[in-house]
C-alpha positions as semicolon CSV with decimal commas, in nm:
position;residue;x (nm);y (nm);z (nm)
1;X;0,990;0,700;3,086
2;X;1,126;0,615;2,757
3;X;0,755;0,500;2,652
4;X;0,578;0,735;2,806
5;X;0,799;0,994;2,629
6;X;0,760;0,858;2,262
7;X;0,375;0,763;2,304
8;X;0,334;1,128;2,376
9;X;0,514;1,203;2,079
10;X;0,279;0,979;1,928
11;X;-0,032;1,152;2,030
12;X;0,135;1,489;1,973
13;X;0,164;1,437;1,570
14;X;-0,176;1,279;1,571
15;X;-0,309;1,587;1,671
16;X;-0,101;1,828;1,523
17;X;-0,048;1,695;1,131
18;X;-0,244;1,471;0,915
19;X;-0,068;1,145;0,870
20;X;-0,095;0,752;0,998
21;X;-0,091;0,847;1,331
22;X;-0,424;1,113;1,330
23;X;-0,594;0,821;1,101
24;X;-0,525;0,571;1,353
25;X;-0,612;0,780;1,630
26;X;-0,968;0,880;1,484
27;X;-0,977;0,438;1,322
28;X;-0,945;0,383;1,713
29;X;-1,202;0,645;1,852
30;X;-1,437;0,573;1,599
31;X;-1,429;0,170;1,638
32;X;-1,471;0,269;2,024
33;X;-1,803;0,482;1,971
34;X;-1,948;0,228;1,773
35;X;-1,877;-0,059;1,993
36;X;-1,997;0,115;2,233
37;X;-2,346;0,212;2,096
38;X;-2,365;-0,141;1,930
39;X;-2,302;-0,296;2,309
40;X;-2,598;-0,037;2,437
41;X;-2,825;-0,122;2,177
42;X;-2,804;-0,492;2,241
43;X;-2,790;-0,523;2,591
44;X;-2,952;-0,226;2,731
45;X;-3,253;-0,240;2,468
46;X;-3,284;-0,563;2,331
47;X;-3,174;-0,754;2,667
48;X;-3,008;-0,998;2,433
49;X;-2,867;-1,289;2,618
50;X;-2,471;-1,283;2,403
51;X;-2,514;-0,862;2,355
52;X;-2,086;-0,885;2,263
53;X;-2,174;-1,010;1,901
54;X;-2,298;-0,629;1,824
55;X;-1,973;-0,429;1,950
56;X;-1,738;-0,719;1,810
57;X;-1,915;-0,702;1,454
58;X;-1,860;-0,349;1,482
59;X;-1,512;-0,308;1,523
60;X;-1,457;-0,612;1,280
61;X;-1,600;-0,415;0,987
62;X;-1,452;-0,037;1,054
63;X;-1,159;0,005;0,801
64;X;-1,001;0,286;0,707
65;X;-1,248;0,301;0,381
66;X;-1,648;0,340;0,363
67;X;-1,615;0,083;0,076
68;X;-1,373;-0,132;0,201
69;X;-1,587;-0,128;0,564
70;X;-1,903;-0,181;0,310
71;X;-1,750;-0,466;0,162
72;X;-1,656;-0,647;0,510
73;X;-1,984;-0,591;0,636
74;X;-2,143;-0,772;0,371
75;X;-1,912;-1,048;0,332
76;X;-1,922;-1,069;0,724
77;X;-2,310;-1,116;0,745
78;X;-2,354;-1,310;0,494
79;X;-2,066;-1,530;0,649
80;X;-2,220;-1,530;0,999
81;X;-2,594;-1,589;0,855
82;X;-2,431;-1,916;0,616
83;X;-2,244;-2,008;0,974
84;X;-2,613;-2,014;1,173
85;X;-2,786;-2,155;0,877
86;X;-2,571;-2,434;0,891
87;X;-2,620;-2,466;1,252
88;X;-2,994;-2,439;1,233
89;X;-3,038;-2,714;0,955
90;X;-2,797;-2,975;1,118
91;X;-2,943;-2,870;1,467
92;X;-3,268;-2,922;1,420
93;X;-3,231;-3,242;1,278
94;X;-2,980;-3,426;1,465
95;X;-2,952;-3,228;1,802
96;X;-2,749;-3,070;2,004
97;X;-2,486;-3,414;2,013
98;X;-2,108;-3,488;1,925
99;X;-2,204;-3,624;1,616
100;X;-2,408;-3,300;1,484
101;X;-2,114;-3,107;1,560
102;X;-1,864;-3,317;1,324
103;X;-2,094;-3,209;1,083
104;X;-2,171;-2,883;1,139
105;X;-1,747;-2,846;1,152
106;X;-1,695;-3,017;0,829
107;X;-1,972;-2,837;0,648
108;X;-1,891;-2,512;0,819
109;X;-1,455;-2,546;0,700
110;X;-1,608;-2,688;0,355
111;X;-1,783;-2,368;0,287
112;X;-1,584;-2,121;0,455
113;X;-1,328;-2,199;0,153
114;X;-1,550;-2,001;-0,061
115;X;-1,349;-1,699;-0,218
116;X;-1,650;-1,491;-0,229
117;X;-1,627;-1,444;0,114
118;X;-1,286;-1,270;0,106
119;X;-1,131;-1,227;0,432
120;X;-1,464;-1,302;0,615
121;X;-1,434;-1,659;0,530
122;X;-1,297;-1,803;0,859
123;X;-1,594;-1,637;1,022
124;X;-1,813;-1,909;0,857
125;X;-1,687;-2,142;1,124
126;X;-1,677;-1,915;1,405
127;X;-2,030;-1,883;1,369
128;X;-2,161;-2,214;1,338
129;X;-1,940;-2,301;1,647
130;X;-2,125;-2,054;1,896
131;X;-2,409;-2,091;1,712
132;X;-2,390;-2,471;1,867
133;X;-2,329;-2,371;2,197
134;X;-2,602;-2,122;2,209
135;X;-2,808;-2,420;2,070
136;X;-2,681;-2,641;2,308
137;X;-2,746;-2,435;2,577
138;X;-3,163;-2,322;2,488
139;X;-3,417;-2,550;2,667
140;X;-3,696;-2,530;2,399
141;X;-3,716;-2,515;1,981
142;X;-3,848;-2,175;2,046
143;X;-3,569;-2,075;2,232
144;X;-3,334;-2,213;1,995
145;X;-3,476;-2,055;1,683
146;X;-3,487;-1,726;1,898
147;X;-3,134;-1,790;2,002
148;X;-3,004;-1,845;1,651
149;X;-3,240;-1,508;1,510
150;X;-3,058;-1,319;1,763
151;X;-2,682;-1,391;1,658
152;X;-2,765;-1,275;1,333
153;X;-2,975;-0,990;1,435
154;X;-2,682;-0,855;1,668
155;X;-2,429;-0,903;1,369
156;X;-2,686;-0,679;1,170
157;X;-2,683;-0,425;1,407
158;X;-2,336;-0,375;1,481
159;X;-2,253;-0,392;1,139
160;X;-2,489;-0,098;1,070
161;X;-2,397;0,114;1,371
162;X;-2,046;0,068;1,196
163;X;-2,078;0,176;0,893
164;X;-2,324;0,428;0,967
165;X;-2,032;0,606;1,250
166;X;-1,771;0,590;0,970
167;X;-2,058;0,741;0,736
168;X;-2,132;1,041;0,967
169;X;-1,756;1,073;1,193
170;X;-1,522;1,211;0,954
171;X;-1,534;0,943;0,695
172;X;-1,208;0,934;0,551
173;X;-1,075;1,041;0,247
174;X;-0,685;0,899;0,182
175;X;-0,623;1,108;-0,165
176;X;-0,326;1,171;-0,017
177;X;-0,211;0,830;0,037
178;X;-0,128;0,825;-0,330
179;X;0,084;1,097;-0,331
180;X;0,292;0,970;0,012
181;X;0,365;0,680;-0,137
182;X;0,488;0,823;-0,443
183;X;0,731;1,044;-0,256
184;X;0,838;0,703;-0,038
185;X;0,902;0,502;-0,382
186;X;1,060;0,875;-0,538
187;X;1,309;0,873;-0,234
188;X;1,413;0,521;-0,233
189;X;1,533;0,596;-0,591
190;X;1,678;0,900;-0,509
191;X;1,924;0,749;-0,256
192;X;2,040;0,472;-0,433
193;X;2,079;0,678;-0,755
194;X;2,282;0,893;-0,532
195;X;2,485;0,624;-0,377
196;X;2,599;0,513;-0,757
197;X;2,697;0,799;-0,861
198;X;2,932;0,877;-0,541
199;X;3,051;0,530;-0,626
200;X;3,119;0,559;-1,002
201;X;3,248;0,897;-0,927
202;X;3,513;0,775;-0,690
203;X;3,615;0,435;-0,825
204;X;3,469;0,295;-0,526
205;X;3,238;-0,001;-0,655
206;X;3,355;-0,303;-0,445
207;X;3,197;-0,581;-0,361
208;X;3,068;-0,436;-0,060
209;X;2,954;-0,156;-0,239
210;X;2,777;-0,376;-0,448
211;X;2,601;-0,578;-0,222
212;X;2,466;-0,229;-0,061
213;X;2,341;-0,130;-0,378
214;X;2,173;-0,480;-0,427
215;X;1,992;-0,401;-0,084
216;X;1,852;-0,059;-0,175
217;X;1,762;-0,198;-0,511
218;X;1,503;-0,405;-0,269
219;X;1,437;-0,168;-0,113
220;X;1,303;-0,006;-0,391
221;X;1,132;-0,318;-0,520
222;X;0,946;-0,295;-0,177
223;X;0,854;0,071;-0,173
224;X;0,698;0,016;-0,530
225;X;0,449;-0,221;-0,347
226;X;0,381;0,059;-0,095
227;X;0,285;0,323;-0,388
228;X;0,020;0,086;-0,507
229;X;-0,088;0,017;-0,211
230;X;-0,113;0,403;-0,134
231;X;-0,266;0,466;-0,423
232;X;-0,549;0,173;-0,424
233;X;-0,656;0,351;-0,057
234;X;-0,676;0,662;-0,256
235;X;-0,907;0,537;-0,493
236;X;-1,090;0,301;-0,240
237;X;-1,170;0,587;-0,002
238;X;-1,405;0,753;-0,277
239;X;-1,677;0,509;-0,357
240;X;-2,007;0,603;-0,093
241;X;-1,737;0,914;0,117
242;X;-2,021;1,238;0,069
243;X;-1,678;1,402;0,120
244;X;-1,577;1,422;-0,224
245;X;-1,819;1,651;-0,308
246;X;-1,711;1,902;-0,168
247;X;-1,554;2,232;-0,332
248;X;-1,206;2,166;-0,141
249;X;-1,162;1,799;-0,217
250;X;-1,278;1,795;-0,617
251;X;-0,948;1,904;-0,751
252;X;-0,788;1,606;-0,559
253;X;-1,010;1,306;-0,701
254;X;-0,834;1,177;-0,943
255;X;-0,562;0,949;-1,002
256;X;-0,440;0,831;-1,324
257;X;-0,143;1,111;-1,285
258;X;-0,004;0,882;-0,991
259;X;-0,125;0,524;-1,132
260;X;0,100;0,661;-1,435
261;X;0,391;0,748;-1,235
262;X;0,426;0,425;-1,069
263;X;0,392;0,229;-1,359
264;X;0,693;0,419;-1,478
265;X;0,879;0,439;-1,179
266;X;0,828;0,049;-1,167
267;X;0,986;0,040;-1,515
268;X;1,271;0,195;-1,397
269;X;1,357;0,025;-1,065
270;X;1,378;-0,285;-1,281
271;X;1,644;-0,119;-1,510
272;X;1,835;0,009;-1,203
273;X;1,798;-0,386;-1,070
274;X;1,973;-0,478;-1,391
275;X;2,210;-0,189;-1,386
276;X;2,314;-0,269;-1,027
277;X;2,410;-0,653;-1,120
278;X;2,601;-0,517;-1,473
279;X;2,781;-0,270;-1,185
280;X;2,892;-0,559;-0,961
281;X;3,001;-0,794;-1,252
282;X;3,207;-0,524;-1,396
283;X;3,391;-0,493;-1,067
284;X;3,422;-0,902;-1,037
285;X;3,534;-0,933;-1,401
286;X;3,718;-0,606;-1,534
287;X;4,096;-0,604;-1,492
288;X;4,163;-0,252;-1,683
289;X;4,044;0,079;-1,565
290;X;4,129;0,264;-1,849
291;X;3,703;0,284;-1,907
292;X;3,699;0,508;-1,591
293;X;3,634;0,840;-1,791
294;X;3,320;0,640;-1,917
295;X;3,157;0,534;-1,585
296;X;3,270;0,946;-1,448
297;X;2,993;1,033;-1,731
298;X;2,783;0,736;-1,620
299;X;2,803;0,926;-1,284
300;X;2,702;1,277;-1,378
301;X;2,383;1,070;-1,598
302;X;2,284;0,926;-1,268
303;X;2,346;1,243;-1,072
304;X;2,107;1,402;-1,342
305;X;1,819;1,125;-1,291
306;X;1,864;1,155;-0,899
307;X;1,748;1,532;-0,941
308;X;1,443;1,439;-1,111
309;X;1,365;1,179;-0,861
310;X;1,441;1,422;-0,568
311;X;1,170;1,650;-0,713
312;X;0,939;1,384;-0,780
313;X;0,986;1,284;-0,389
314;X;0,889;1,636;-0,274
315;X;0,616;1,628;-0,542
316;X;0,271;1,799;-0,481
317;X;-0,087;1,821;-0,624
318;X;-0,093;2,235;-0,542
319;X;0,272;2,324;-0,709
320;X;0,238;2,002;-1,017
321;X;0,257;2,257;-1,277
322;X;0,581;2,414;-1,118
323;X;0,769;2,151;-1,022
324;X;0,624;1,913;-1,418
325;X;0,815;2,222;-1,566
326;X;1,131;2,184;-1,342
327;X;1,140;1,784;-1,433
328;X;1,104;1,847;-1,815
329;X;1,408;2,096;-1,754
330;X;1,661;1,841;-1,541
331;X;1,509;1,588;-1,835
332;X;1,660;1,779;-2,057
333;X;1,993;1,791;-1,872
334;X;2,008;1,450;-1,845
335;X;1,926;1,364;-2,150
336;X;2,235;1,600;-2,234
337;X;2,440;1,368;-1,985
338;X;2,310;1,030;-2,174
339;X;2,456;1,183;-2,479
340;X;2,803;1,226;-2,295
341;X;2,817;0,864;-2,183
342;X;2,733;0,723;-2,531
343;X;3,008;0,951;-2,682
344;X;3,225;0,831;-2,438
345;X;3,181;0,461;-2,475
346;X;3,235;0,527;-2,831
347;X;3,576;0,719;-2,775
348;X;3,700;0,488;-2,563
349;X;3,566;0,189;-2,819
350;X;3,403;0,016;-2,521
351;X;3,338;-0,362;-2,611
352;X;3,004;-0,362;-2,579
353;X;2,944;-0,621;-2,829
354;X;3,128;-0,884;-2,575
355;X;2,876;-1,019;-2,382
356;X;3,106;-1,166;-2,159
357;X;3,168;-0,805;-2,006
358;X;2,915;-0,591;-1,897
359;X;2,959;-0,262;-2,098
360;X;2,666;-0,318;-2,314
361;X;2,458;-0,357;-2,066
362;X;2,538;-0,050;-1,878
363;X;2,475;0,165;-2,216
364;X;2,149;-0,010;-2,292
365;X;1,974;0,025;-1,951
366;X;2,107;0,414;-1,894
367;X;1,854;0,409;-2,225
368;X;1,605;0,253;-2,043
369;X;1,647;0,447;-1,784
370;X;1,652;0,740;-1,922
371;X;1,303;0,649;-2,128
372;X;1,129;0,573;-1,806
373;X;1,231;0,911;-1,656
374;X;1,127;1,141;-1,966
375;X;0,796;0,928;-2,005
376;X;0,722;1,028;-1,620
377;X;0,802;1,397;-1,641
378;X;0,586;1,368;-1,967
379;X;0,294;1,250;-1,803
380;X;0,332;1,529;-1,461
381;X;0,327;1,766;-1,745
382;X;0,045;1,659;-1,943
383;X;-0,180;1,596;-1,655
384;X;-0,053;1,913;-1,478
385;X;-0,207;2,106;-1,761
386;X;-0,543;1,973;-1,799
């Protein structure tokens, strides 16, 4: 009951909000409709005697991009047509015996290395192995050479039937990708910039504490791999889409605001990787607390960052110019609050000079840090206003 239950839920979201689940759901229906044409073409009108090359060639090359699918569909013809060529020249000249088969195999792996061929490379093989069966199997040349047309002929088709039902079905258009995965990145931030201020603010930066913050700080690391990949889908779902034309989706085409962001962001999550290692060595090493006052300052700074990224997690393209002028405002604050910690490592004459202790780091990355974040509410705002 438990499935049932959450696969409704499942089907429930995919109809009523735009998200992973509605593109999978429409991926799936459309990689069914053209299997299932590809399947009728072959074996209902061209009698072919293996019709399942069509459907699988079509649901090989539907991706969640026209130019992505475009790309796969080339790669995977020309793989398959290399895989029956190879077939075809050893076949005909050796036979249908073990021996032409080593041979085909070797050649086949030997060229299916090729980089050109992307992912379709293995396919090479694949191929020239049924390729040799349906050889093997054909009583005359004719037959044979008719055989070996047909594979590729079916790969054509279902390749086209493809592409051309992700062409006309609601090709897809992931602008939005770039944006989610922004706010996913923006969030991870968020609660581990959250988590170290609560623990500078209390005292409370064991080693425990540390370690946790040495997890989110991955889990940042990770979630900046996610924005990229968000945001090439965003720019892959453009090339050949007759989508973007349109009035409603021309405001949303373009991307440099986000590519900027990350970049930034990326910056950052390395400073807050550093930051997070000078936090645990000060806790290993320090045997005064008289430099709490500093790190209560150090708390408010990251308190002051954690605002921006909490906007920048909610951030969207139909409020930028809003919420760009509400980041350059908590900028401001927190550049305020960077102020207060470097007047307070200078009242309490913090030895930041030592490098043994790890008070000069601290100072230098909230710098960094606080770069990173200005530069990214600088480019919202620039790019809001054009």
């Amino acid at each position: 009951m438990n499935r049932l239950r959450s696969g409704w839920a499942w089907w429930v979201r995919a109809w009523n909000s735009p998200g992973h689940e509605r593109y999978t759901a429409l991926l799936i229906g459309k990689s069914v409709l053209a299997a299932t044409v590809s399947w009728w073409v072959a074996h209902d009108l061209l009698r072919a005697t293996s019709p399942a090359f069509a459907p699988f060639s079509a649901v090989l090359i539907m991706n969640v991009t026209l130019s992505r699918s475009v790309w796969q569909a080339l790669r995977y013809a020309a793989a398959v047509t290399v895989g029956v060529g190879i077939q075809a020249a050893v076949g005909f000249v050796a036979g249908p015996d073990l021996f032409a088969f080593v041979v085909v195999a070797f050649i086949a792996l030997w060229i299916g290395q090729w980089p050109a061929l992307g992912e379709q490379r293995s396919q090479v093989a694949t191929a020239a192995f049924f390729a040799f069966s349906t050889y093997a199997s054909a009583t005359t040349t004719a037959a044979k050479a008719s055989q070996l047309g047909q594979i590729i002929l079916l790969v054509l088709i279902g390749c086209g039937v493809g592409l051309l039902v992700n062409l006309c079905i609601a090709p897809p258009l992931r602008y939005r990708s770039a944006e989610q995965g922004l706010h996913a990145l923006a969030a991870e931030i968020e609660y581990l910039l959250d988590d170290m201020a609560d623990g500078l603010c209390s005292g409370n930066v064991d080693a425990e504490r540390a370690e946790q913050w040495r997890r989110a700080g991955e889990r940042v690391q990770t979630a900046v791999g996610q924005a990229r990949a968000g945001l090439s889908t965003a720019e892959n779902s453009l090339p050949f889409n007759p989508r973007r034309l349109l009035p409603a989706h021309r405001g949303y085409l373009t991307f440099d605001r986000y590519r900027q962001t990350v970049n930034a962001l990326e910056r950052a999550v390395y400073q807050l990787g550093s930051l997070t290692r000078a936090l645990g060595r000060w806790r290993e090493t320090e045997n005064t607390y008289s430099y709490a006052p500093v790190l209560k300052t150090y708390a408010d700074f990251a308190e002051s960052l954690r605002d921006i990224a909490h906007v920048i997690a909610e951030l969207d393209s139909d409020t930028l110019t809003e919420q760009a002028q509400q980041m350059c405002e908590l900028a401001a604050t927190a550049q305020e609050a960077l102020q207060k910690v470097l007047g307070a490592a200078q009242e309490a004459e913090l030895p930041l000079a030592d490098i043994s202790r790890p008070y000069g780091v601290l100072v230098v990355e909230a710098s960094r840090l606080m770069e990173e974040f200005q530069n990214t509410c600088n480019v919202l705002m620039d790019t809001a206003e054009d």
